[in-house]
Each structure stands twice: as C-alpha cells, then as structure tokens.
Coordinates of C-alpha atoms in Angstrom, one line a residue:
X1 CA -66.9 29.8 27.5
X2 CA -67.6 26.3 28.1
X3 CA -70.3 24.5 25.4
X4 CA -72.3 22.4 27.0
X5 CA -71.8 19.5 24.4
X6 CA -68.7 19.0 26.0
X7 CA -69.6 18.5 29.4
X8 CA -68.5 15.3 31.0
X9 CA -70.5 12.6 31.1
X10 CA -71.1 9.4 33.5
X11 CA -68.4 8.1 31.8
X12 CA -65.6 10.3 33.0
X13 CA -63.9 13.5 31.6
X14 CA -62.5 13.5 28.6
X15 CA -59.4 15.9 28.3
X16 CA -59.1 17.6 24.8
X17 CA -56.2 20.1 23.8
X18 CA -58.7 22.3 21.1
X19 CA -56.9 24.9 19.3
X20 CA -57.8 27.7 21.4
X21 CA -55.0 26.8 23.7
X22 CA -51.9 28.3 23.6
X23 CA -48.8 27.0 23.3
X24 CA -46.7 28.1 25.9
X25 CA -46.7 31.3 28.0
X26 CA -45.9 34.3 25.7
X27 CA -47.0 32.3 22.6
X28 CA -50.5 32.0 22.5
X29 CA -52.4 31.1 19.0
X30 CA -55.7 33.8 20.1
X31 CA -56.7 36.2 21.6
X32 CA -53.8 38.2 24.6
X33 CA -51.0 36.5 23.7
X34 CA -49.2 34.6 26.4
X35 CA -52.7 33.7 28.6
X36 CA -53.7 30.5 28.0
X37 CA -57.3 29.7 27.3
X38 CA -59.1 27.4 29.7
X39 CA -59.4 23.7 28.2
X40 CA -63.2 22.8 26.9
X41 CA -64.7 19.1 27.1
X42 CA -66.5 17.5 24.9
X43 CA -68.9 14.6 26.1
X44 CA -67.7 11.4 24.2
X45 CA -70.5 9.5 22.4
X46 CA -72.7 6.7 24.2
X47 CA -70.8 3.3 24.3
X48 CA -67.2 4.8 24.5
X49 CA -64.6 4.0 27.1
X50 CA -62.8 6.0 29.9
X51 CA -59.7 8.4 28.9
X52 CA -57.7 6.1 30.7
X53 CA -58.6 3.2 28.9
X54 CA -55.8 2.5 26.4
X55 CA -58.2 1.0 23.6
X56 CA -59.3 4.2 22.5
X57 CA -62.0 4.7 19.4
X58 CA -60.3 4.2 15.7
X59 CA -62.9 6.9 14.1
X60 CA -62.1 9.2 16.8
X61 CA -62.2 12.9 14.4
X62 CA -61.3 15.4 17.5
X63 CA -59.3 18.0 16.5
X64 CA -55.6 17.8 16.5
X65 CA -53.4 20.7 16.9
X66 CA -50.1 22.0 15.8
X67 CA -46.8 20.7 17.1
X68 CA -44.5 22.8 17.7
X69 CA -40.4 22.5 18.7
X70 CA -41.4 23.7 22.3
X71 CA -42.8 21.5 24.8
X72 CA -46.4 21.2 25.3
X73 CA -47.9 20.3 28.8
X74 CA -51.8 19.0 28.7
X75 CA -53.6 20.4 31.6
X76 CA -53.7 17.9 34.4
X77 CA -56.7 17.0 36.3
X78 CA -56.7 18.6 39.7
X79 CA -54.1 16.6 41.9
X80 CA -52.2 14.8 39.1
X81 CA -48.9 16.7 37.8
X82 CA -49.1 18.3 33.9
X83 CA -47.3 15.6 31.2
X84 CA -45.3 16.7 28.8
X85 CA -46.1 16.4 25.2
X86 CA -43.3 15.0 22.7
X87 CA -42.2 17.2 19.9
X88 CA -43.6 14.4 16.8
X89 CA -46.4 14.1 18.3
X90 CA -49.3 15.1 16.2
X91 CA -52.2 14.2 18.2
X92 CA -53.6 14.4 22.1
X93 CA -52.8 11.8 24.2
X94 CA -55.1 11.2 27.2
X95 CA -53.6 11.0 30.5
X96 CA -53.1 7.4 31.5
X97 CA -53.9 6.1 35.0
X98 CA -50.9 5.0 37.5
X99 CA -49.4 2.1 35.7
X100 CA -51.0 1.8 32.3
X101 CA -50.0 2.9 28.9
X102 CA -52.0 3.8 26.0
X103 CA -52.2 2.5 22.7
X104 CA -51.7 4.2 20.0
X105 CA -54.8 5.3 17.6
X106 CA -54.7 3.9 14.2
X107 CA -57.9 5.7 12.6
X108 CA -57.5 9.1 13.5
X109 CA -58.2 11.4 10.7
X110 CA -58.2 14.2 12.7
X111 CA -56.4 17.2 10.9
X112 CA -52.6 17.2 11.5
X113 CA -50.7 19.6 12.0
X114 CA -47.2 20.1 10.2
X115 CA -44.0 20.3 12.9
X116 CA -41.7 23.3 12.3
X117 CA -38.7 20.6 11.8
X118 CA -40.4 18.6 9.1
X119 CA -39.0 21.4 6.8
X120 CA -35.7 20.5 7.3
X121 CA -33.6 17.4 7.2
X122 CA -33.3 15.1 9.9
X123 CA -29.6 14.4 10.7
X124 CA -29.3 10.2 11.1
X125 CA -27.5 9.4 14.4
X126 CA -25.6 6.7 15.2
X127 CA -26.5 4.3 17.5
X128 CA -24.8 1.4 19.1
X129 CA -28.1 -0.7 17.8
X130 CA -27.9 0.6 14.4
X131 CA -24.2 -1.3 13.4
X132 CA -21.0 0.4 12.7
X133 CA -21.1 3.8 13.9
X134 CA -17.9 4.9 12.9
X135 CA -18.6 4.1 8.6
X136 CA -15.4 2.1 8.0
X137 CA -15.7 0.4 4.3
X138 CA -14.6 -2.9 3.7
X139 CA -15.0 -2.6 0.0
X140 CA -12.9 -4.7 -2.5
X141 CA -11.4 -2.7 -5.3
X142 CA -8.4 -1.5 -6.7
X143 CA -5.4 -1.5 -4.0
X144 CA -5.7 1.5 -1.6
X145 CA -2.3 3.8 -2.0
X146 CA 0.3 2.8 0.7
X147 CA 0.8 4.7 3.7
X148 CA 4.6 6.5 4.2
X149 CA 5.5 3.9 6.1
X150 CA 5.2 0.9 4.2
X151 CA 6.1 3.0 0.4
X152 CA 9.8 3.7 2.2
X153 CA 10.0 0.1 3.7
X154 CA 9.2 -1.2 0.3
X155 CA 11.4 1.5 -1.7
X156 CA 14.4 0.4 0.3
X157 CA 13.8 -3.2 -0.5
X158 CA 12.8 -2.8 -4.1
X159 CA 15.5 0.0 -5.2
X160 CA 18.5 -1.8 -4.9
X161 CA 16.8 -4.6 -7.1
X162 CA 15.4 -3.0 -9.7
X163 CA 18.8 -0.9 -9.5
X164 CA 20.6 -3.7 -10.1
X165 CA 18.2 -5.2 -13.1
X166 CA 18.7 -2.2 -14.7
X167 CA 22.3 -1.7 -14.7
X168 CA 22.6 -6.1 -15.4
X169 CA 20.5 -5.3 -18.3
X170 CA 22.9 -2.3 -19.2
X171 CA 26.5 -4.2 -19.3
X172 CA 25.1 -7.5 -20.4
X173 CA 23.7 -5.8 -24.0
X174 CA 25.8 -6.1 -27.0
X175 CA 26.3 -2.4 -27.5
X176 CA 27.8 -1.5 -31.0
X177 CA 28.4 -5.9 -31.8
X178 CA 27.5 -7.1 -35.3
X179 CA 24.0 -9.4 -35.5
X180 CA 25.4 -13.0 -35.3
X181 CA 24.5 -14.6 -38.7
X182 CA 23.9 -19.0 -39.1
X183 CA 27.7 -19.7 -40.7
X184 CA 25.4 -22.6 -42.4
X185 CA 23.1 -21.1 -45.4
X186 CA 19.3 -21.3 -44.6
X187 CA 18.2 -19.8 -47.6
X188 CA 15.9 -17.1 -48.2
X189 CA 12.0 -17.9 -47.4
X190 CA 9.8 -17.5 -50.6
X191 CA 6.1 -18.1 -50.8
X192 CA 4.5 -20.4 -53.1
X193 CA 1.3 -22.2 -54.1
X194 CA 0.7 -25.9 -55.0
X195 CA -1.3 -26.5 -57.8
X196 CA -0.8 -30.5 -58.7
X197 CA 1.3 -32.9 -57.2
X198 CA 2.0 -36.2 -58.6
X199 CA 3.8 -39.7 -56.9
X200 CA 6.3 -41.5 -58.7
X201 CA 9.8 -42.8 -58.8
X202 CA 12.7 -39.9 -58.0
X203 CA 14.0 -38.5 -61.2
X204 CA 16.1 -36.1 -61.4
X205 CA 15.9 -33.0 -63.8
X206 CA 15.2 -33.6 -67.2
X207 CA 15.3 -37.7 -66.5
X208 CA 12.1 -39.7 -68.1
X209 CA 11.0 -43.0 -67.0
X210 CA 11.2 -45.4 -69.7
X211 CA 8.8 -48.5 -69.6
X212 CA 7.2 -49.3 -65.9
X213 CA 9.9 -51.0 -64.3
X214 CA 10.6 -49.9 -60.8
X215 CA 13.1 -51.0 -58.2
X216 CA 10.9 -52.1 -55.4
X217 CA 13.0 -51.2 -53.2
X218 CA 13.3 -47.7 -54.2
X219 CA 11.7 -44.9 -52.2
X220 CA 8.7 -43.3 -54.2
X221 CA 8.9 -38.9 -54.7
X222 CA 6.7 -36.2 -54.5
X223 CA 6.8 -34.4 -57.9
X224 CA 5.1 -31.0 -56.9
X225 CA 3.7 -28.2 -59.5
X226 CA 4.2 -24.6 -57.9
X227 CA 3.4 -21.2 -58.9
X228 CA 5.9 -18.8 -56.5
X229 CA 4.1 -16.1 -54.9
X230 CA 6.8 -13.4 -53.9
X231 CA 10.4 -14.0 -54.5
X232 CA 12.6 -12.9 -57.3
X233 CA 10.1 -15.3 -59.5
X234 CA 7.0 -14.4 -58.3
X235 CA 4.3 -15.4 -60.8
X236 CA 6.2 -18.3 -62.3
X237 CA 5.5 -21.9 -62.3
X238 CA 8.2 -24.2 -60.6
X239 CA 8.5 -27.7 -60.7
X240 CA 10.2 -29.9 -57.9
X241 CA 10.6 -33.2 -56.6
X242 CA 10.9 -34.0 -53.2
X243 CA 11.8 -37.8 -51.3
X244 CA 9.1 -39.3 -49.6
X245 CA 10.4 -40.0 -46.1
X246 CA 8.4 -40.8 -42.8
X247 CA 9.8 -37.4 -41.5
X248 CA 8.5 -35.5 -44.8
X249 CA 5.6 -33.4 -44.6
X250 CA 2.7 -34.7 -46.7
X251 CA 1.9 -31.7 -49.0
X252 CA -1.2 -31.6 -51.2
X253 CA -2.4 -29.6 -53.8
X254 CA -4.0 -26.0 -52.9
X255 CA -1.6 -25.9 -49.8
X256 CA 0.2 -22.8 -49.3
X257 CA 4.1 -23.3 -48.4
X258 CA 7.2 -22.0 -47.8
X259 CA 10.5 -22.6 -50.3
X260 CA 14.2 -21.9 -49.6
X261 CA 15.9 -19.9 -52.2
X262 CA 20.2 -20.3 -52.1
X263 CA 20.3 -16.8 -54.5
X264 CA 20.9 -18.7 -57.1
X265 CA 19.6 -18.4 -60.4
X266 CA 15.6 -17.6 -60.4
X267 CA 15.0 -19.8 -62.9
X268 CA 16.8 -23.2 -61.9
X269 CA 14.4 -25.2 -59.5
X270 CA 17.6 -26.2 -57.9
X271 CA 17.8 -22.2 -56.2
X272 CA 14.9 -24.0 -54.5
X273 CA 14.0 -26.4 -51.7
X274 CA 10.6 -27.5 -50.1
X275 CA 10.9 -26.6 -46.4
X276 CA 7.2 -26.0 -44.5
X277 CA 3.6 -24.6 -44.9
X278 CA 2.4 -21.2 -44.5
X279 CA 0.9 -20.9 -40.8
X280 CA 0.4 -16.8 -40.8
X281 CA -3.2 -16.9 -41.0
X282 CA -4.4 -19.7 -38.2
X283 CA -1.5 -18.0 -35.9
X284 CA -3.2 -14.6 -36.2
X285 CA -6.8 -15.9 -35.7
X286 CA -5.9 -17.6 -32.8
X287 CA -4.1 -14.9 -31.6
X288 CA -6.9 -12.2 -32.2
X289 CA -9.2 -15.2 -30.6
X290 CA -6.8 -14.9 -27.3
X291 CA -6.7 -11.3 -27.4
X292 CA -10.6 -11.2 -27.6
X293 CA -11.0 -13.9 -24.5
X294 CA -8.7 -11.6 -22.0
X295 CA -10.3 -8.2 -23.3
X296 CA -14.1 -9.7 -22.6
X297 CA -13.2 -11.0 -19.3
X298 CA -10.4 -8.8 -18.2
X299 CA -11.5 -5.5 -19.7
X300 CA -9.2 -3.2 -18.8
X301 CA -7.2 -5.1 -16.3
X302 CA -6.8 -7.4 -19.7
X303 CA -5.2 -5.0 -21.8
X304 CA -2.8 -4.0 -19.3
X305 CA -2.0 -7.7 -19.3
X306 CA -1.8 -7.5 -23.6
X307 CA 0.6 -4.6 -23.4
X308 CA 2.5 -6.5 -20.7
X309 CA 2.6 -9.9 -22.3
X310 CA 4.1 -7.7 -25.6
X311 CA 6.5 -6.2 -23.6
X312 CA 8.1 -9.4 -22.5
X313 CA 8.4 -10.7 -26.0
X314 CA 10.0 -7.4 -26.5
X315 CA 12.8 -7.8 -23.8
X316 CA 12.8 -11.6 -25.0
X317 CA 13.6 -10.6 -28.6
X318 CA 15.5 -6.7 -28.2
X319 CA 17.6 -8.1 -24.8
X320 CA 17.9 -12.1 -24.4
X321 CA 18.6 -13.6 -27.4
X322 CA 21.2 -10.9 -28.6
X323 CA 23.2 -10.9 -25.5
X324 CA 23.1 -14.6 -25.6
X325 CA 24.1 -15.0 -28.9
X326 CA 27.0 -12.1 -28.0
X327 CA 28.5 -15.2 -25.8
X328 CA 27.1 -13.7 -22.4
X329 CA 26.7 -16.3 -19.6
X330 CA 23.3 -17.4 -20.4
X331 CA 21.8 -17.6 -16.9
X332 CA 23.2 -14.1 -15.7
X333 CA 21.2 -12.8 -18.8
X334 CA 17.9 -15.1 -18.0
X335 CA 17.9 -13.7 -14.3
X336 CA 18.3 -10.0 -15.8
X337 CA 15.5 -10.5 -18.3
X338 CA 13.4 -12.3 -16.2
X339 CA 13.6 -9.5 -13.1
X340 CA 13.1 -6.8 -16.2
X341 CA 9.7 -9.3 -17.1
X342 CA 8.6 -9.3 -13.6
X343 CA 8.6 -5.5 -13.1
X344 CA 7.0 -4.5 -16.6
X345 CA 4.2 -7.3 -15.9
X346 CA 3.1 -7.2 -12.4
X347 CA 3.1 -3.7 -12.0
X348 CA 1.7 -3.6 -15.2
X349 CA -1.3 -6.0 -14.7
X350 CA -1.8 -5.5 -10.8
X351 CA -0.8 -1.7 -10.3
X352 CA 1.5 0.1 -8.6
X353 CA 0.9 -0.9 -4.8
X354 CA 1.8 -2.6 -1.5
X355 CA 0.6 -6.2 -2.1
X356 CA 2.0 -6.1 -6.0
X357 CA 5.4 -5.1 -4.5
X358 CA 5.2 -8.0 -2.1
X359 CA 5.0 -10.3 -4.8
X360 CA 8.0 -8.9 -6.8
X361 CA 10.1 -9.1 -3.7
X362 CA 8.6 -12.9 -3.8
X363 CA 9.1 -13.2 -6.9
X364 CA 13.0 -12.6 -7.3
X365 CA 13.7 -14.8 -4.2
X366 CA 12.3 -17.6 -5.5
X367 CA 13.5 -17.1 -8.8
X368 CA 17.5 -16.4 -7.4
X369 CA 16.3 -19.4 -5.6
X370 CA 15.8 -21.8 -8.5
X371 CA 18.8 -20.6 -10.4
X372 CA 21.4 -21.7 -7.7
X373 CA 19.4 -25.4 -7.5
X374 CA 20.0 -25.6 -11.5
X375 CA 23.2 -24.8 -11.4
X376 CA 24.3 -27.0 -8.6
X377 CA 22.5 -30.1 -9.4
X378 CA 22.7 -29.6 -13.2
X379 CA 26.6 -29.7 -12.3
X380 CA 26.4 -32.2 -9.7
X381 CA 24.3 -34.4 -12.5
X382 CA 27.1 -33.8 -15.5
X383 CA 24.8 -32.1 -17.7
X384 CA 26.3 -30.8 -21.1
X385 CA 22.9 -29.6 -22.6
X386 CA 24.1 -30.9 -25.5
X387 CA 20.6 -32.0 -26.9
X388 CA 20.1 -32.5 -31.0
X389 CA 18.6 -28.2 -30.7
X390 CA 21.8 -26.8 -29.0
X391 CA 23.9 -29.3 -31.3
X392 CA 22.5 -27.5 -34.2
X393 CA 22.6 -23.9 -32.8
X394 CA 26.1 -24.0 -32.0
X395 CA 27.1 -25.7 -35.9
X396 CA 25.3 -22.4 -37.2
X397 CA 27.0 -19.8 -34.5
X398 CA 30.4 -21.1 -35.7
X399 CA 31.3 -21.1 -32.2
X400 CA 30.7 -22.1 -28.6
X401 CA 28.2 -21.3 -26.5
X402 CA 27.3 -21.8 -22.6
X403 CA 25.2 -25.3 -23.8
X404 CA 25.0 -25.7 -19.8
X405 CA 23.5 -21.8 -19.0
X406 CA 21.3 -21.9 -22.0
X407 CA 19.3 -25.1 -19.5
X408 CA 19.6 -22.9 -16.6
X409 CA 18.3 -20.3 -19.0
X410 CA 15.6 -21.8 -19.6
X411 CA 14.5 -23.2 -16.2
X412 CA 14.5 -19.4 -14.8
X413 CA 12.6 -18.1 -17.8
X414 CA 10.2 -21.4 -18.3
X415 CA 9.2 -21.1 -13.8
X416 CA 8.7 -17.1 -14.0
X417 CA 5.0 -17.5 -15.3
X418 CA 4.2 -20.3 -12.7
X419 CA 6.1 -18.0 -10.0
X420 CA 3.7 -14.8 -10.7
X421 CA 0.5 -16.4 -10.3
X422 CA 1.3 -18.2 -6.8
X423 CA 3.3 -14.9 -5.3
X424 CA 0.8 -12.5 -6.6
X425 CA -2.3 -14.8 -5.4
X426 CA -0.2 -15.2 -1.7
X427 CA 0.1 -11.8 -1.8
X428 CA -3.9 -10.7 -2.2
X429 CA -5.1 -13.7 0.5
X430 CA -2.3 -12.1 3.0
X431 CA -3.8 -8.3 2.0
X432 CA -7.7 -9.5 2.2
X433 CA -7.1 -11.5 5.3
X434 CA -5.8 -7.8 7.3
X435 CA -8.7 -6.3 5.6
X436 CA -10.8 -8.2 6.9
X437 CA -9.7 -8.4 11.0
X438 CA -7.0 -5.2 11.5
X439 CA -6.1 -6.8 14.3
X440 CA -4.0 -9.9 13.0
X441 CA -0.4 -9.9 13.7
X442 CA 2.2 -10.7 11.5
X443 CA 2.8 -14.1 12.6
X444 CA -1.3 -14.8 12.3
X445 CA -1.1 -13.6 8.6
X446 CA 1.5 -15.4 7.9
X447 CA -0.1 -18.9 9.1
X448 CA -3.4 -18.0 7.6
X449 CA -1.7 -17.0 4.2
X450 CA 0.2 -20.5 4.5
X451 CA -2.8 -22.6 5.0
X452 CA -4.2 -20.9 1.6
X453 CA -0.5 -21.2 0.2
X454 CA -0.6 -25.1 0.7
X455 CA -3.6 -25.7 -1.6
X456 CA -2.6 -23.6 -4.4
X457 CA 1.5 -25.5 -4.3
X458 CA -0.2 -29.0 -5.5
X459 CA -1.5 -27.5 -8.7
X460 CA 1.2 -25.1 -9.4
X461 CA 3.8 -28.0 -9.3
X462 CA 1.6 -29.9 -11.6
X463 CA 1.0 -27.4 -14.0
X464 CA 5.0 -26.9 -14.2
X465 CA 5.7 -31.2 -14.3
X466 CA 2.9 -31.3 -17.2
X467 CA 4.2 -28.0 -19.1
X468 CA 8.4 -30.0 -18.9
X469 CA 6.7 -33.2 -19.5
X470 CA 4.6 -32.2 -22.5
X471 CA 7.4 -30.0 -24.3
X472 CA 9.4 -33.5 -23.7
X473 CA 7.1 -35.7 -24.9
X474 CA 9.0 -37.2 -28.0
X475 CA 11.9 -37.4 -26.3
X476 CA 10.0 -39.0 -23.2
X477 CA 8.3 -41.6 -26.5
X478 CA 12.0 -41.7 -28.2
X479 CA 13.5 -43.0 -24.9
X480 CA 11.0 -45.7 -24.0
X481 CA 11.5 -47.8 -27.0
X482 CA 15.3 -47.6 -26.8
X483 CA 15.2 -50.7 -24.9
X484 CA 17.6 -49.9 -21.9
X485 CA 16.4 -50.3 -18.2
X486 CA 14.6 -47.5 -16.2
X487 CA 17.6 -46.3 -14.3
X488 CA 19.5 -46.1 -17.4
X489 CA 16.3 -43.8 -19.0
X490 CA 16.4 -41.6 -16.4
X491 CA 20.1 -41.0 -16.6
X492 CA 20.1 -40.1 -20.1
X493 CA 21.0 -36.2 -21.2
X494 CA 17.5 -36.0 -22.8
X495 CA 15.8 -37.0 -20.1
X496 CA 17.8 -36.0 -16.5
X497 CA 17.9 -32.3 -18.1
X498 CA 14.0 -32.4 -17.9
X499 CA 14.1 -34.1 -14.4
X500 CA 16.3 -31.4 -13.3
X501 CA 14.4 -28.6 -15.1
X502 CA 10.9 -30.0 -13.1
X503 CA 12.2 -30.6 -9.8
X504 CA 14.3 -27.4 -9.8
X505 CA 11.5 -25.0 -10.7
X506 CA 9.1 -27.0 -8.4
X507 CA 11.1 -26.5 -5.4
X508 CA 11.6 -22.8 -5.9
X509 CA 7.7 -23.1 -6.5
X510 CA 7.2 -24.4 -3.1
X511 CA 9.5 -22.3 -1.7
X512 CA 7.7 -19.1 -3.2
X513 CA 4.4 -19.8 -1.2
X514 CA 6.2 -19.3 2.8
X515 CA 8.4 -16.7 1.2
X516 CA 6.2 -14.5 0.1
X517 CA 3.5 -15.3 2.5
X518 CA 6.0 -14.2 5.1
X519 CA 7.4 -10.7 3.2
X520 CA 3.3 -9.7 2.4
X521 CA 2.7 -10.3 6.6
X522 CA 5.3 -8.3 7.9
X523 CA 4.6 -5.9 5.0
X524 CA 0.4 -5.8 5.3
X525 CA 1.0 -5.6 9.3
X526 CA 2.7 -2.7 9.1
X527 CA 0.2 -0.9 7.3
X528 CA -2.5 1.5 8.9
X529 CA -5.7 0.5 9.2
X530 CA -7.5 3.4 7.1
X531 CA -5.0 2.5 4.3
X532 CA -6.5 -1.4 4.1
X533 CA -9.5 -0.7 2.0
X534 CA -10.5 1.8 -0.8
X535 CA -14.1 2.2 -0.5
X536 CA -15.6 5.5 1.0
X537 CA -16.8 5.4 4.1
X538 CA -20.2 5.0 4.4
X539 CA -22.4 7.4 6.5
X540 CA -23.5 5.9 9.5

C-alpha cells in the first residue's frame, strides 16, 4: 500500500526502486513470486530539486537495492518508455528529461548491494585504446633459440668450417714428435734471496784487491751475497759477482731472484749465473685482481669469459707453439688455432645462437681476409722477419724456421681479439634493430647496422695501431736516433714489419664491419618474428 510520506509533492515525483520490487518476472524478492510490487514514492525534503535535475542531493540515504546479472527496467512514468538498468549499477538512477544526463552522486551512503559477478574474476579485455592487444614482448635478454629455418641455414654455413678447423687442427699436431729442446744451454732456474750486495772493482774468485788503486776506466761489479732457496743447494749461502752494464738489472738487497744453474757442481758459484727477479707473486695478484673485476661486473657471463680466456691459452700452449716448433707453416697453424679460439670463446661467452653464429661466420672472413693481405704485401715488401727474437729462436731450435709465417702468425693471432668485439657488437645492433621494427628488410638492416658499424671502425683501428705501436716502442725509440732519413726508417725490417702488421689487421678490421653487418641481415631477416625476442608475452 502506498505511505503517505511518499506522496509527491509540488516539486514533482520522485521515482524510487524500494526493495519490495522484484526483479524480473518470475524472480520476485516478496511476496508471489514473479508479480511485481507496485513502486512507492517518497516526498523529497523541502528545498530539493526535480528528479530530472542532474545535481542531485550528496546526503541522499534512499535505499539501494541489489544488482543483479539480469536486466533491471525502472518503472516509467505514464507515456515515457521503461530504461534499462546497467548490471554495476548499484544505485537508482532517476529518469532524465529529453536531452539531459545526470550526474553522478558522490555522497550516497545508501546500503549497497553486492553484484553476483563481484565473486568472480573479471576477465581484462583488450581494447584498441588500451595498447598492444596481441601481448608481444620486446624484452632484452638472453638470445631467443633460432627458428628451423635459420639453425639449418646457419649449420650449412658453419659445418664445413668448423669441419675443416677440426681436421687442420688434427694433421697440423705433432702426433708421436719428440719436444724440441734450445740446442743452446739455458740452465736450470733456481731461487734465491739477496741478503747484502756490495760495489766494487770485478774480481774474480778468490782475487783480493791490494791497496786502492783502480783503473778508472774499468767498469765497477755487483758483488752479491745469496742464500739459494730451492735447488740442489737450497739453504746455502752463495757469493757472486756480476758486471755493472747499462742493460744490467739493478738488484738490491732483500730482492728475490732467479739463478741459472749449468748442473754443475753445487757448490762452485760458477754452476751459477744472475739472470732476473721473482715476479710470481705481483703476476698472481693482478691476475686474481682481473679475475675479480670480470666476475663483479660480468657475473656469470664473466666466468664463461674466464673459462674461455683459459681455453685459448690452452690451444695456444697444447696446439700452436708445438706444431710450430714441429716446422709446420706457421700461418696455416695461426689460422687453425685462431678459428679453434673463435669457436671455444664466442660460443662460450655469448651462447649458442643466431646472432653469435653471425659473428663467427664474420669472424673467419675477415680473419682469412687479413692473412692473404700479410702474406702478399709482407712478400711484395721483402720481409725476412728476421728481428733480433726470431734470430735467437732459430740459434736455439738448431734449425730453420718459417721467420716469414711466424709475422703472419702473429698478425692473425694479434687482430682475433680486435675482430671479436666489432663482429660480435655488428652482430647484436643488426639483431636489436629487427627486434625492434619486424618489418625491416635485409637491405634496411644492413644500412642501419653500417651506420653503427662506421663509429665503432675509428676506435677499433686505433686500439689495434696503439697495441703494434706500443709492443714496438723501443724499436720505434732505437730507430729514431739512428740518424738515417724518414723514408729510410720506414723501410727498415724493424719497422715495415710493424707497418705491415697495422695496416694489414686494420683493413681486415674495416672490412669486418660490412661483412658481417651484411651476413647478420640476411641471417636476422630470415628469422620469424616470434623467434626475435625472449620475454613472455605479457597479458593484454
């Protein structure tokens, strides 16, 4: 029945939805289900505006009914059509005059009701507005896993190579050879302590000075006081005296040093020459220093590089130097042991992946590259590599040696370190730049990789010029007080061996950057877009 404290006033009617009303036909909340109550009014307080009126009271406390997942239609006033409620909406909503739209209440405390979907999780759908529907990742990580595709382009190329590493490596070792031993005697090394040295004229053994007349022309000695630390006489003190010369070593007392001993007798300081210092302990905190550095920036990506940087000694020391002291052409070897480098370290370092064979394939083209150069111009030029190191290596062997492919030798093995940074950093700017628009083509890569490639050749040639220039440098100092012209500096052995060595590795350098920029397009364009990046795709 109606209350009267709901009748309409002179303001208007005001249209409440009081929970007496049912929801729909068939669902009613009371009394026979499925008829619907007749609406009751409530007569708004003095000084309030019409229903229509979209500023409606804050402190309006009516009371709010349960939504529910059906639809809800408000009665209508006679002559204008029922509206719809909305399934969120907790509260009534008058009905708005022709053209105008409410506002919505901010203070209603009325009691809310709880919507039968609030119970379960709402389901995010993706709109155009809300940014990439589709959840593609463009996360940088490790290198995503290569589609079939590009693994047996890159299998086909790669196989043959690291076929023919393998089986160079193979035929060039000295199976079943005897170690090649110096013909010349070096002489055991023996450690030894200096406890006094003393400066005075050079006596020989068991000679005394008598009176203080010296020859002053005669060249003073270093009489040194020694207590052997290993060796046949460890323990012992030993006495010797060596010539003071400008190319001497200046030894003092507490130094730690190194003797020569012939195998003679233990006893005679004659078994024994001066030679150097110890340098064990500074090399090995230095070294642990280094090793530190790359583990605290590189974590695990820097022990990768640790195990790979020991590897290449190891291939250095177990495969170069015997074969080349077996009389194997030097440069065939240094091509073999630098392609077995290449693989253990990038791979190593940089993982097993698209972009990382890239830069291998790079890699030994430029390297191949460099070794012709060398050996043409290092022929064209007349270059024995006959410098005062080789002179002395080959007195010791006994025998001949390639003096020639031991400096082609070491141009391929001195450029390989140079040549992995710019092919594997060509490699990752050609990889990020498809990551980051799928729809480059090859050729686009390949002149956006070039215009990175152009920056990074002026300071990879440098580096190389200053690394040849600084292992030269007494040479470089040796020649410019010789007196001779420029022309005539520059066209000595010492120093056109060096020229050679820079300009050589430089252009294979140079050459690396279009190379591989080229090889990583054509390789990174054929390669799927959902095999570009490695992160998850994010819900939308």
């Amino acid at each position: 029945m109606d209350r009267p404290d709901l009748d309409d006033d002179e303001t208007g009617p005001i249209r409440r939805i009081t929970d007496e009303v049912s929801l729909s036909p068939g669902h009613g909340t009371s009394g026979t289900p499925g008829t619907p109550r007749k609406p009751v009014r409530r007569a708004p307080a003095e000084g309030t505006r019409r229903a229509g009126d979209p500023d409606r009271r804050r402190t309006d406390t009516g009371p709010q009914r349960a939504a529910h997942s059906g639809s809800l239609r408000i009665p209508a006033e006679p002559g204008r059509a029922a509206t719809p409620r909305r399934r969120g909406d907790t509260g009534p909503q008058p009905v708005p005059a022709d053209g105008e739209r409410p506002a919505a209440r901010r203070g209603d405390t009325g009691p809310q009701g709880v919507t039968e979907t609030a119970a379960r999780p709402r389901r995010k759908v993706a709109t155009p507005e809300a940014g990439h529907g589709h959840g593609h990742g463009h996360g940088h990580g490790p290198a995503a896993p290569a589609s079939r595709r590009v693994r047996l382009l890159l299998i086909w190329l790669l196989a043959p190579l690291a076929l023919a590493t393998v089986v160079g490596m193979i035929v060039l070792y000295p199976w079943g050879k005897a170690d090649p031993t110096s013909v010349v005697p070096q002489g055991t090394p023996v450690h030894a302590d200096i406890r006094t040295t003393t400066t005075g004229p050079c006596l020989a053994q068991g000679q005394v000075q008598v009176g203080d007349q010296t020859d002053p022309n005669a060249k003073p000695c270093l009489t040194v006081e020694l207590t052997m630390t290993d060796g046949p006489a460890s323990g012992k003190p030993l006495r010797l005296t060596v010539p003071i010369e400008p190319s001497t070593p200046r030894f003092a007392t507490g130094d730690a040093v190194v003797l020569a001993y012939n195998g003679g007798n233990a006893g005679d300081p004659a078994s024994f020459q001066l030679v150097d210092f110890q340098r064990g302990t500074p090399l090995l905190v230095l070294a642990a220093l280094f090793a530190v550095a790359v583990l605290v920036l590189g974590r695990w990506q820097g022990i990768a590089a640790l195990v790979a940087l020991g590897l290449s000694f190891v291939v250095i020391a177990l495969f170069i130097l015997p074969a080349i002291l077996a009389g194997e052409n030097p440069l065939v070897v240094a091509i073999a042991g630098a392609g077995a480098i290449m693989f253990i370290a990038l791979y190593l370092t940089h993982g097993l992946s698209a972009r990382t064979s890239a830069a291998v394939l790079g890699t030994l083209v430029s390297l191949a590259l460099i070794g012709v150069l060398s050996a043409i111009f290092s022929a064209a030029a007349s270059l024995t590599g006959l410098d005062d190191s080789t002179s002395t290596l080959i007195g010791s062997l006994g025998h001949g040696i390639d003096a020639r492919g031991l400096l082609l030798a070491g141009v391929v093995i001195g450029a390989l370190g140079v040549l992995d940074d710019v092919t594997v950093t060509q490699t990752s700017a050609v990889w990020e730049l498809r990551r980051a628009n799928p729809d480059l083509t090859w050729r686009e890569l390949y002149s956006s990789g070039l215009r990175i490639g152009r920056d990074h050749v002026g300071s990879a040639v440098n580096t190389l010029v200053m690394a040849y220039a600084g292992a030269a440098l007494p040479v470089l100092l040796y020649s410019s007080i010789s007196g001779v012209g420029l022309g005539a500096l520059l066209g000595s052995e010492d120093i056109a061996q060096e020229i050679i060595r820079t300009l050589a590795g430089s252009v294979g350098i140079v050459a690396a950057v279009p190379v591989t920029t080229v090889l990583a397009a054509l390789i990174a364009a054929r390669e799927p877009a959902d095999h570009l990046s490695t992160a998850k795709a994010a819900p939308a």
